[in-house]
PDB file of C-alpha atoms and ligand atoms in Angstrom:
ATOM      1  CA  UNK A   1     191.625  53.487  -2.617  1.00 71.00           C
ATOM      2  CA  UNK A   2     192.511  50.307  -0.785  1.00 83.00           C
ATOM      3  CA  UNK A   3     190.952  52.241   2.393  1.00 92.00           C
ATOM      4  CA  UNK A   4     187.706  52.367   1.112  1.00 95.00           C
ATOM      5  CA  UNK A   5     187.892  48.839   0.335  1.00 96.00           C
ATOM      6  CA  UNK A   6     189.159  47.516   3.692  1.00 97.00           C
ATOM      7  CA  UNK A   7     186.502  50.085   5.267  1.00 97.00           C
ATOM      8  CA  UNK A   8     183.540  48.027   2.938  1.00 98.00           C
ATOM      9  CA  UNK A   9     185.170  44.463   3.918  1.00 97.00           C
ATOM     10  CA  UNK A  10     184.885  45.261   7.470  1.00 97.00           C
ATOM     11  CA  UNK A  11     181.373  46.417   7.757  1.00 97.00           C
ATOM     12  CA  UNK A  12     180.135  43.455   5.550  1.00 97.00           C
ATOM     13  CA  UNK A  13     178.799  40.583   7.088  1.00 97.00           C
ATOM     14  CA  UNK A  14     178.716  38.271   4.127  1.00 97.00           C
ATOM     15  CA  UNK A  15     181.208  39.226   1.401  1.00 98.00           C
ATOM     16  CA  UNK A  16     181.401  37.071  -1.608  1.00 98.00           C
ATOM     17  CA  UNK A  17     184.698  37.345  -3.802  1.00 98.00           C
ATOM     18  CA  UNK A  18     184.334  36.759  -7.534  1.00 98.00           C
ATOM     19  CA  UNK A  19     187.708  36.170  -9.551  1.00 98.00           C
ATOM     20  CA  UNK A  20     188.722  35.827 -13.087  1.00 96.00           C
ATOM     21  CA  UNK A  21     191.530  35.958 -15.449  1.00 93.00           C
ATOM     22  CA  UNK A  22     192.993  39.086 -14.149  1.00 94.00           C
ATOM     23  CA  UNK A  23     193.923  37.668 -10.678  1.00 96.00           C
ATOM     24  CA  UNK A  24     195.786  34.861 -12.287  1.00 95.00           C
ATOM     25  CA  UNK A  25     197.929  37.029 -14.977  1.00 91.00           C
ATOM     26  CA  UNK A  26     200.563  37.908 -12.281  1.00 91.00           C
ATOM     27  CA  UNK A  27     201.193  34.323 -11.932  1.00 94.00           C
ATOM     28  CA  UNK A  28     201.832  34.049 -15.820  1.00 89.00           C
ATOM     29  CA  UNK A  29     198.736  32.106 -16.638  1.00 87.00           C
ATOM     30  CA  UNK A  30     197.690  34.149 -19.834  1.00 76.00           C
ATOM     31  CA  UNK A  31     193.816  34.986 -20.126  1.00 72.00           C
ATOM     32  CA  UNK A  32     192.237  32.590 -22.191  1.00 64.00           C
ATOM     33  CA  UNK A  33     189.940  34.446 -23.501  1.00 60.00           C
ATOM     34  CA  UNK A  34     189.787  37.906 -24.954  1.00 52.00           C
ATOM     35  CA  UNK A  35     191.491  39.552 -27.837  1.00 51.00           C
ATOM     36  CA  UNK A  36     194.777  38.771 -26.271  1.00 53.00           C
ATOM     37  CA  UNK A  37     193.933  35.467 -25.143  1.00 58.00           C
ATOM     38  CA  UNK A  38     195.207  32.047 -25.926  1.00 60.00           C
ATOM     39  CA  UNK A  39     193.073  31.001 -28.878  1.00 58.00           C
ATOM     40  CA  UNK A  40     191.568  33.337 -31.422  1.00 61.00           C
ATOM     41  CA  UNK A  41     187.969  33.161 -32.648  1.00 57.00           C
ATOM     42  CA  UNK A  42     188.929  30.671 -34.615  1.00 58.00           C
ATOM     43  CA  UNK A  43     190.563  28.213 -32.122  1.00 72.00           C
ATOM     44  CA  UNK A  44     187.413  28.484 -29.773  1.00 70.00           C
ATOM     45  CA  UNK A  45     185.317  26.422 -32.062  1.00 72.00           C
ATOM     46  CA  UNK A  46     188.210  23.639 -31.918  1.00 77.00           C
ATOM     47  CA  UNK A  47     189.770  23.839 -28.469  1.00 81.00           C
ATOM     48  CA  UNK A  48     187.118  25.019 -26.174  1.00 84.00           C
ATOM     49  CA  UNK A  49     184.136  24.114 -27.305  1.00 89.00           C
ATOM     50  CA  UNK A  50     182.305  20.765 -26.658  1.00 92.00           C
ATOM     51  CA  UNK A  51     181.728  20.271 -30.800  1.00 93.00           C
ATOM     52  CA  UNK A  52     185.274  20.787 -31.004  1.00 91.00           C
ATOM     53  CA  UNK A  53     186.539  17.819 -28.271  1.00 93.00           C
ATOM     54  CA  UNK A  54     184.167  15.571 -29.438  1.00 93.00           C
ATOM     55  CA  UNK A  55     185.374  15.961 -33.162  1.00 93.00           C
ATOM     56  CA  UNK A  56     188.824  16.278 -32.405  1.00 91.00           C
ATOM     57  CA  UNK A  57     189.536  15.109 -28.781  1.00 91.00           C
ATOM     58  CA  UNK A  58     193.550  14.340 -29.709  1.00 89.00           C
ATOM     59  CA  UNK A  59     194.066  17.631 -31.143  1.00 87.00           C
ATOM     60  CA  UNK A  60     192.123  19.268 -28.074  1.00 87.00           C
ATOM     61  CA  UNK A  61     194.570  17.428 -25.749  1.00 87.00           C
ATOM     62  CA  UNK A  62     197.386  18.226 -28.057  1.00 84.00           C
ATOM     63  CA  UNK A  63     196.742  22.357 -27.960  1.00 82.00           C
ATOM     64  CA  UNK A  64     195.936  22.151 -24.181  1.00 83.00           C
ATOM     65  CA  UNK A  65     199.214  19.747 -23.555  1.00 81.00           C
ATOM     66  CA  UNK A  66     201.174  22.701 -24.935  1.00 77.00           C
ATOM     67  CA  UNK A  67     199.819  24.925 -21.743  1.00 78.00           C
ATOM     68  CA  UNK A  68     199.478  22.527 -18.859  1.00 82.00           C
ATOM     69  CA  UNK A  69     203.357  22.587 -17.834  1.00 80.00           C
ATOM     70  CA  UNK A  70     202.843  26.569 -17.790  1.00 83.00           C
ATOM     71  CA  UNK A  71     200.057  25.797 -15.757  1.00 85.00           C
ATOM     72  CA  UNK A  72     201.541  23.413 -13.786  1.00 85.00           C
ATOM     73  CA  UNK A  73     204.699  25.103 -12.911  1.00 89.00           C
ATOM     74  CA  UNK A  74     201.995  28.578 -11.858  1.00 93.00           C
ATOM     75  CA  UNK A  75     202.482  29.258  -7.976  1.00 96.00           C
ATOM     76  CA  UNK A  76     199.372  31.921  -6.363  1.00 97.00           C
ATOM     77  CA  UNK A  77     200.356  35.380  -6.535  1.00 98.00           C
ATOM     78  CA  UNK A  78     199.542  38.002  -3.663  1.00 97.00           C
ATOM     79  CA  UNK A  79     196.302  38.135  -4.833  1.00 98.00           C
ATOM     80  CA  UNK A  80     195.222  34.783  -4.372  1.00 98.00           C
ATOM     81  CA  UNK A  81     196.780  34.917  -0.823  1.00 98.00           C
ATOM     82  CA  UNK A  82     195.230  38.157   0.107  1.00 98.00           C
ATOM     83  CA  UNK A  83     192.016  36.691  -0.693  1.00 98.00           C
ATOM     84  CA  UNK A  84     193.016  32.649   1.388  1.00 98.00           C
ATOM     85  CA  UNK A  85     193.727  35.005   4.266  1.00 97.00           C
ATOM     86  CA  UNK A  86     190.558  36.962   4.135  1.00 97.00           C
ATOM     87  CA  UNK A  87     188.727  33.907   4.300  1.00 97.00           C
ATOM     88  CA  UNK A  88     190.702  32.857   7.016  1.00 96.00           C
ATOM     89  CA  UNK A  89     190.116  35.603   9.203  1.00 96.00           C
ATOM     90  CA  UNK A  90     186.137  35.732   8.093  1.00 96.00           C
ATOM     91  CA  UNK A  91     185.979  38.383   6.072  1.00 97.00           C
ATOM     92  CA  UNK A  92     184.914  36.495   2.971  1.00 98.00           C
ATOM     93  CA  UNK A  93     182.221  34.471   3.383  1.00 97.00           C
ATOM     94  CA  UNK A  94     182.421  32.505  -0.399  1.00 98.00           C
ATOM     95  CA  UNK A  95     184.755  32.842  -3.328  1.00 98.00           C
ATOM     96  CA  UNK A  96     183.509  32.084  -6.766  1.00 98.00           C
ATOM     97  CA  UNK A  97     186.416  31.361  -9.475  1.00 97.00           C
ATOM     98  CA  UNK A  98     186.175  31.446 -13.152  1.00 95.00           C
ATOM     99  CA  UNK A  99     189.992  30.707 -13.487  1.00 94.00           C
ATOM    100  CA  UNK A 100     190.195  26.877 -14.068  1.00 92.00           C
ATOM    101  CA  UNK A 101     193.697  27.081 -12.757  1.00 93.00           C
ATOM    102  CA  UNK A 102     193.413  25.783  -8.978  1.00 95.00           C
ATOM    103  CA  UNK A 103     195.931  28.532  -8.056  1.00 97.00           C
ATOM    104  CA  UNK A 104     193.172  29.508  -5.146  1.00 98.00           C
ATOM    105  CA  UNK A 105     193.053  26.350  -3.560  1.00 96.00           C
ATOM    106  CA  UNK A 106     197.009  26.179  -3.879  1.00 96.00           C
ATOM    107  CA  UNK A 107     196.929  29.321  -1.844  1.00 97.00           C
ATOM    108  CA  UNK A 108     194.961  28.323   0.695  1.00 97.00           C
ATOM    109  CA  UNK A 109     191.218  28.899   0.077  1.00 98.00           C
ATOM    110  CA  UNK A 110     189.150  25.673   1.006  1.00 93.00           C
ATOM    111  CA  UNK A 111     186.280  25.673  -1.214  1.00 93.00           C
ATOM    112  CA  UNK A 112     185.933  27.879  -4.046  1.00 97.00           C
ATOM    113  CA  UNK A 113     183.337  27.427  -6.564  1.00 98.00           C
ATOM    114  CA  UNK A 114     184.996  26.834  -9.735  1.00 97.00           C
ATOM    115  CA  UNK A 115     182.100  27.765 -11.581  1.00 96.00           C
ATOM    116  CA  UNK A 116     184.020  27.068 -15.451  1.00 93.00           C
ATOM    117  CA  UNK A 117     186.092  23.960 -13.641  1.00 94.00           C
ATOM    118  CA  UNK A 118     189.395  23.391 -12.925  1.00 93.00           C
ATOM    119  CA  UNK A 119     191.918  21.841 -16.280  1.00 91.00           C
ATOM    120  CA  UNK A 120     194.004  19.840 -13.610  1.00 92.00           C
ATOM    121  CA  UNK A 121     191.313  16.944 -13.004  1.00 94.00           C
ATOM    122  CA  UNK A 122     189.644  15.001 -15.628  1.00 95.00           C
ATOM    123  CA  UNK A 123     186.801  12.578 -15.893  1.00 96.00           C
ATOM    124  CA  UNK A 124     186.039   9.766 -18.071  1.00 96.00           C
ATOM    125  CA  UNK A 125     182.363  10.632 -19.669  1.00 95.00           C
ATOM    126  CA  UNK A 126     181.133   7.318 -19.708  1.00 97.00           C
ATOM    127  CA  UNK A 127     181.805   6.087 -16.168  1.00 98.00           C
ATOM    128  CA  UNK A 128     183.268   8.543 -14.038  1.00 96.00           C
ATOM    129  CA  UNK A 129     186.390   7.817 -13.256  1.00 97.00           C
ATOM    130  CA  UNK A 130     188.369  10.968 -12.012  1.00 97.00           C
ATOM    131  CA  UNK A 131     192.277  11.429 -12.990  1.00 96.00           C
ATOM    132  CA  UNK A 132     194.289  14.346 -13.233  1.00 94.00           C
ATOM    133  CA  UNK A 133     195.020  15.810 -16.134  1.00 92.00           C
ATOM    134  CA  UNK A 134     199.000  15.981 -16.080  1.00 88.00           C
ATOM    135  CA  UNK A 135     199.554  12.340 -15.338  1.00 89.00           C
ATOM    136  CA  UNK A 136     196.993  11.089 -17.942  1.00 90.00           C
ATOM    137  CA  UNK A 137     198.640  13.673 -20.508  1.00 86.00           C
ATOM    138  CA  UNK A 138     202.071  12.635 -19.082  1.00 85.00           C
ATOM    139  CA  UNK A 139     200.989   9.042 -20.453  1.00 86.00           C
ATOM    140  CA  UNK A 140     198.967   9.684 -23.439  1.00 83.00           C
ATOM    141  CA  UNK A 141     201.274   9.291 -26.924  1.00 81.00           C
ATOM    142  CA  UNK A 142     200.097  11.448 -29.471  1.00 74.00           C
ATOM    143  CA  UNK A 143     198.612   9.369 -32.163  1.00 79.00           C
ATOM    144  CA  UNK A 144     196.314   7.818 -28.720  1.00 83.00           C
ATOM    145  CA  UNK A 145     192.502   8.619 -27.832  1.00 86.00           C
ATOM    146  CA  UNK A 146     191.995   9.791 -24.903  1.00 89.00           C
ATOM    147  CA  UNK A 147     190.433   6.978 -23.094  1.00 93.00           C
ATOM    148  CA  UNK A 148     189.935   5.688 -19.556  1.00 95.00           C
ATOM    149  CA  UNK A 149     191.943   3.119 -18.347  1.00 93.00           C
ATOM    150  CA  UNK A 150     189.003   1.695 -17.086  1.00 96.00           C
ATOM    151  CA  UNK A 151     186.186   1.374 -19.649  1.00 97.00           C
ATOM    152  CA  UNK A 152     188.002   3.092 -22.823  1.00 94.00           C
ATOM    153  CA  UNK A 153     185.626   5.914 -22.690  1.00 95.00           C
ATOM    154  CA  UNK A 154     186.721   9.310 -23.858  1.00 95.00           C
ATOM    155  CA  UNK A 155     188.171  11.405 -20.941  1.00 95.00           C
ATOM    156  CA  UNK A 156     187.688  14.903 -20.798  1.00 94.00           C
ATOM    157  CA  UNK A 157     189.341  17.762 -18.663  1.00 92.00           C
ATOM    158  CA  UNK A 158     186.700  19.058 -16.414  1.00 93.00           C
ATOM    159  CA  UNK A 159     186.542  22.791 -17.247  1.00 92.00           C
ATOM    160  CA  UNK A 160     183.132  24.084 -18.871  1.00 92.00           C
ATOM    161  CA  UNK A 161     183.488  24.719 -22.179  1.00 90.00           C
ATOM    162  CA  UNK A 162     181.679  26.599 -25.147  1.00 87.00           C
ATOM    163  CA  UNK A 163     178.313  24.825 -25.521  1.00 90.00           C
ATOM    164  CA  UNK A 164     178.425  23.357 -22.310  1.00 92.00           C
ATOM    165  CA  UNK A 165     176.032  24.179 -19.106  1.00 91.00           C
ATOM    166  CA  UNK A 166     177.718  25.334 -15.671  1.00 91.00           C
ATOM    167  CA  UNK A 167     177.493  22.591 -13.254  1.00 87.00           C
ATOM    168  CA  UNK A 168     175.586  23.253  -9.362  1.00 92.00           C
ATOM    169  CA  UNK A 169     178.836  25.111  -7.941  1.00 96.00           C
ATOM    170  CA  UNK A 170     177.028  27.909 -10.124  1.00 97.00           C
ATOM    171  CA  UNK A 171     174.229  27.516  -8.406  1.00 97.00           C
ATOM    172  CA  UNK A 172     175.726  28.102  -5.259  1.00 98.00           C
ATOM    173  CA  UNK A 173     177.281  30.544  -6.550  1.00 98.00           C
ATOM    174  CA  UNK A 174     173.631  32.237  -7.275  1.00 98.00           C
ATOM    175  CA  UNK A 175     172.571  31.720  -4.103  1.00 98.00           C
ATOM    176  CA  UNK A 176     175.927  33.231  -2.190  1.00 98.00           C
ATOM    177  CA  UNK A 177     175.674  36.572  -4.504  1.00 98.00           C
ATOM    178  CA  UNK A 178     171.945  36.465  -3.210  1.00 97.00           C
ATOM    179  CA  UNK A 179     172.474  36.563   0.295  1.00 97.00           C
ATOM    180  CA  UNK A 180     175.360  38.796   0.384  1.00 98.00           C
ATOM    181  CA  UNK A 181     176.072  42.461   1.510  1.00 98.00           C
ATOM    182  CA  UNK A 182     179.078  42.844  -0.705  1.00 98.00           C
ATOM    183  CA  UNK A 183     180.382  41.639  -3.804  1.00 98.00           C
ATOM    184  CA  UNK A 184     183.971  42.184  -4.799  1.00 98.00           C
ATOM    185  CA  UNK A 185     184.619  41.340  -8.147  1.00 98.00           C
ATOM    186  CA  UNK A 186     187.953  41.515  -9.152  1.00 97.00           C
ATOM    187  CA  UNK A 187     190.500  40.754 -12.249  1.00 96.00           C
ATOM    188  CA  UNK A 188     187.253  40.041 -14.602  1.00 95.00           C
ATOM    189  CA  UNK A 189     185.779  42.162 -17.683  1.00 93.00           C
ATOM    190  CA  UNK A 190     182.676  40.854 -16.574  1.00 95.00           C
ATOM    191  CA  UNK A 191     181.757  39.873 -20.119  1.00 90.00           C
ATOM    192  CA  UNK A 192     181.454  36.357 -20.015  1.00 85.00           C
ATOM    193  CA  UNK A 193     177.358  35.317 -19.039  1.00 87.00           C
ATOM    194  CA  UNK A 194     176.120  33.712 -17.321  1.00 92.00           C
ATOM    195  CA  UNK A 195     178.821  34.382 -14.413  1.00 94.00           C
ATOM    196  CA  UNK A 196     178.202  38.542 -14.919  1.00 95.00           C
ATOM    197  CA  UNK A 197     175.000  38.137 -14.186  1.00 96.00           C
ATOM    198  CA  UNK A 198     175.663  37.796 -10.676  1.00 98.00           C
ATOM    199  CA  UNK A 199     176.754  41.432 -10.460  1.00 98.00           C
ATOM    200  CA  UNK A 200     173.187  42.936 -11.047  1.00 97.00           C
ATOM    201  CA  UNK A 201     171.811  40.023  -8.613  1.00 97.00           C
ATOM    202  CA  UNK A 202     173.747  41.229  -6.043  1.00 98.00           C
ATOM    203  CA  UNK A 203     172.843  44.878  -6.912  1.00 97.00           C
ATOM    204  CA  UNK A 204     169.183  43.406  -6.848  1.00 96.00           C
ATOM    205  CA  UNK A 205     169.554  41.853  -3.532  1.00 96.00           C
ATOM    206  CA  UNK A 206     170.309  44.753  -1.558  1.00 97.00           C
ATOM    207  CA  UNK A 207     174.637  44.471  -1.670  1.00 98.00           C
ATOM    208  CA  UNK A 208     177.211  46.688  -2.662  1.00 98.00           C
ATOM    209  CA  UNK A 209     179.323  45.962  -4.874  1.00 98.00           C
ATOM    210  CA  UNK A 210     183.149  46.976  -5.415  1.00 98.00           C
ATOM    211  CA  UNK A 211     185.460  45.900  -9.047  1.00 98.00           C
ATOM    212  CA  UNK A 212     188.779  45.812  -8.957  1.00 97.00           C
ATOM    213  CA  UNK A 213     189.400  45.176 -12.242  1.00 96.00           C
ATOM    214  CA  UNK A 214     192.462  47.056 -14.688  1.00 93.00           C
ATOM    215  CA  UNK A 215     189.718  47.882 -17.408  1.00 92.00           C
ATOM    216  CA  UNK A 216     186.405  49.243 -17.247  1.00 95.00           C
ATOM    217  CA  UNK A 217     183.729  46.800 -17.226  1.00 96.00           C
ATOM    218  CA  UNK A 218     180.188  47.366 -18.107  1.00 97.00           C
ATOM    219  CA  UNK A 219     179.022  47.307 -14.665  1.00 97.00           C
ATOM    220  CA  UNK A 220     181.397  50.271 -13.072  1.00 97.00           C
ATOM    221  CA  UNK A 221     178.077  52.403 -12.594  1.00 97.00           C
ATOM    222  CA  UNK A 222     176.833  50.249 -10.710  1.00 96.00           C
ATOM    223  CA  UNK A 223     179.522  49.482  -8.495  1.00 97.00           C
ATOM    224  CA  UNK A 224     180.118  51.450  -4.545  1.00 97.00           C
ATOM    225  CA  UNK A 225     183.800  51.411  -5.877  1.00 97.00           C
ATOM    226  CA  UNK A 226     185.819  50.800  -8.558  1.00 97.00           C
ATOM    227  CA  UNK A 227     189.395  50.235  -8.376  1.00 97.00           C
ATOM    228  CA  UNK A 228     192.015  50.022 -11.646  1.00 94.00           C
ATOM    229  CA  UNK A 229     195.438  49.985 -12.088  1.00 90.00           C
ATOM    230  CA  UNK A 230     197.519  47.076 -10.682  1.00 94.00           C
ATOM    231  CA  UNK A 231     195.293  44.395  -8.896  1.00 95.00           C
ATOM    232  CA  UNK A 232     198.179  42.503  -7.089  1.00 96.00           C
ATOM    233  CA  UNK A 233     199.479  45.979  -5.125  1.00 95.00           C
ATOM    234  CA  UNK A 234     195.792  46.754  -4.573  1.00 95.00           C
ATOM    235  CA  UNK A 235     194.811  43.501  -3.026  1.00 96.00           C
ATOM    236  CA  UNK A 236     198.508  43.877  -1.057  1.00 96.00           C
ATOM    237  CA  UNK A 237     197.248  47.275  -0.375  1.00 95.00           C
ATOM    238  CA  UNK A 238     194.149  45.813   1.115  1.00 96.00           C
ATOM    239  CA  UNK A 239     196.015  43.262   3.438  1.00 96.00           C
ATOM    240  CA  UNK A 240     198.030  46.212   5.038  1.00 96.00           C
ATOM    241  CA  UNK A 241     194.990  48.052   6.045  1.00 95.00           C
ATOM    242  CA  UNK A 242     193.219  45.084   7.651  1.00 95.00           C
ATOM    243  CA  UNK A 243     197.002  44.031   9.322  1.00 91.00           C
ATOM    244  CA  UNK A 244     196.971  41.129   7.370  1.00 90.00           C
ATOM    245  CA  UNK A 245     200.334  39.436   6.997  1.00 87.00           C
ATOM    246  CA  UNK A 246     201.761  38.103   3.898  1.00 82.00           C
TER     247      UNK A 246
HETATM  248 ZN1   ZN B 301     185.720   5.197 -17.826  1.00 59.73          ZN
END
């Protein structure tokens, strides 16, 4: 129940919030991953994996090109706002994000760690140079390498992908699930490592945790509470018991 929840989120003193795929659906951003997901087994070895760019960095940009304006045109859902207000008011200390989407900042939350990246900036790999991805796309014609304006080195959206390490914001994210109390984790299988291994750290530090999360996930025994069903009418469900408006 959304009581229980609102009655663990206002005894904590530091409450991280970890979000994935499943928080972002309601805003029609499809899961990327998964059996339902945007690219198939197959696909991953092309489009989101760091072999793939390098081999093929027009026909990465040319699948991904396909899904920014989707992306683009994505407004936060209840659930991100439920979660910018709860940081608001201090009742979540640090959000992590696996969603590359930005849709948290959009609503409102100041710094979350995008621990796989967000898709709407980009960076030139050889010297730095930051752009965002829908303008450099916007002028990119098809049969063109991505390259930086500045010293014609290959640009690349800057979301983690297969093959690639997770930059510091996942160690902060470590060290946040460390000294917490409680961990809601919510709209994520919790299948994707290294990020679900900050579930058992949090057990092993002491915190509860809660997962809000539509499917089981292998870390439900674990958890104080689990929540299914519809995440966007829970999380709106939590925001009426802690008199949050919307
Ligand atoms: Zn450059």
């Amino acid at each position: 129940m959304s009581s229980e929840l609102a009655a663990l989120v206002r005894a904590s003193h530091a409450c991280v919030v970890l979000t994935g795929a499943g928080v972002s659906t309601a805003s029609g951003i499809p899961d990327f991953r998964g059996d339902h997901g945007l690219w198939t087994r197959q696909d991953a070895a092309r489009v989101a994996s760091i072999d793939g760019f390098y081999a093929d960095p027009r026909g990465f940009y040319a699948f991904w090109g396909k899904h920014l304006a989707g992306l683009e045109r994505a407004t936060p859902n209840d659930a991100h706002l439920v979660v910018a207000k709860l940081e608001a008011r201090g009742l979540v200390h640090t959000l992590i994000t696996q969603n590359v989407d930005g849709l948290h900042q959009i609503a409102g939350s100041r710094d979350p760690l995008e621990v796989h990246g967000n898709f709407r900036r980009a960076r030139c790999l050889q010297c730095g140079a930051r752009y965002e991805t829908a303008s450099f796309l916007a002028e990119l014609r098809p049969s063109e390498t991505p390259s930086c304006t500045i010293c014609s080195g290959l640009v690349k959206p800057d979301v983690v992908l297969f093959g690639e390490a997770l930059d510091s914001s996942f160690e902060r994210a470590q060290a946040a699930v460390r000294a917490c109390d409680l961990l809601v984790a919510m709209g994520t299988s919790l299948e994707v490592a290294p990020v679900s291994d900050l579930v058992p750290a949090a057990v092993d530090a002491g915190a509860k945790v809660v997962i809000v999360n539509r499917d089981p996930t292998p870390f439900d025994d674990e958890a104080t509470l689990v929540l299914d069903g519809d995440l966007v009418a829970r999380m709106r469900g939590l925001a009426r018991e802690l008199v949050l408006p919307l």
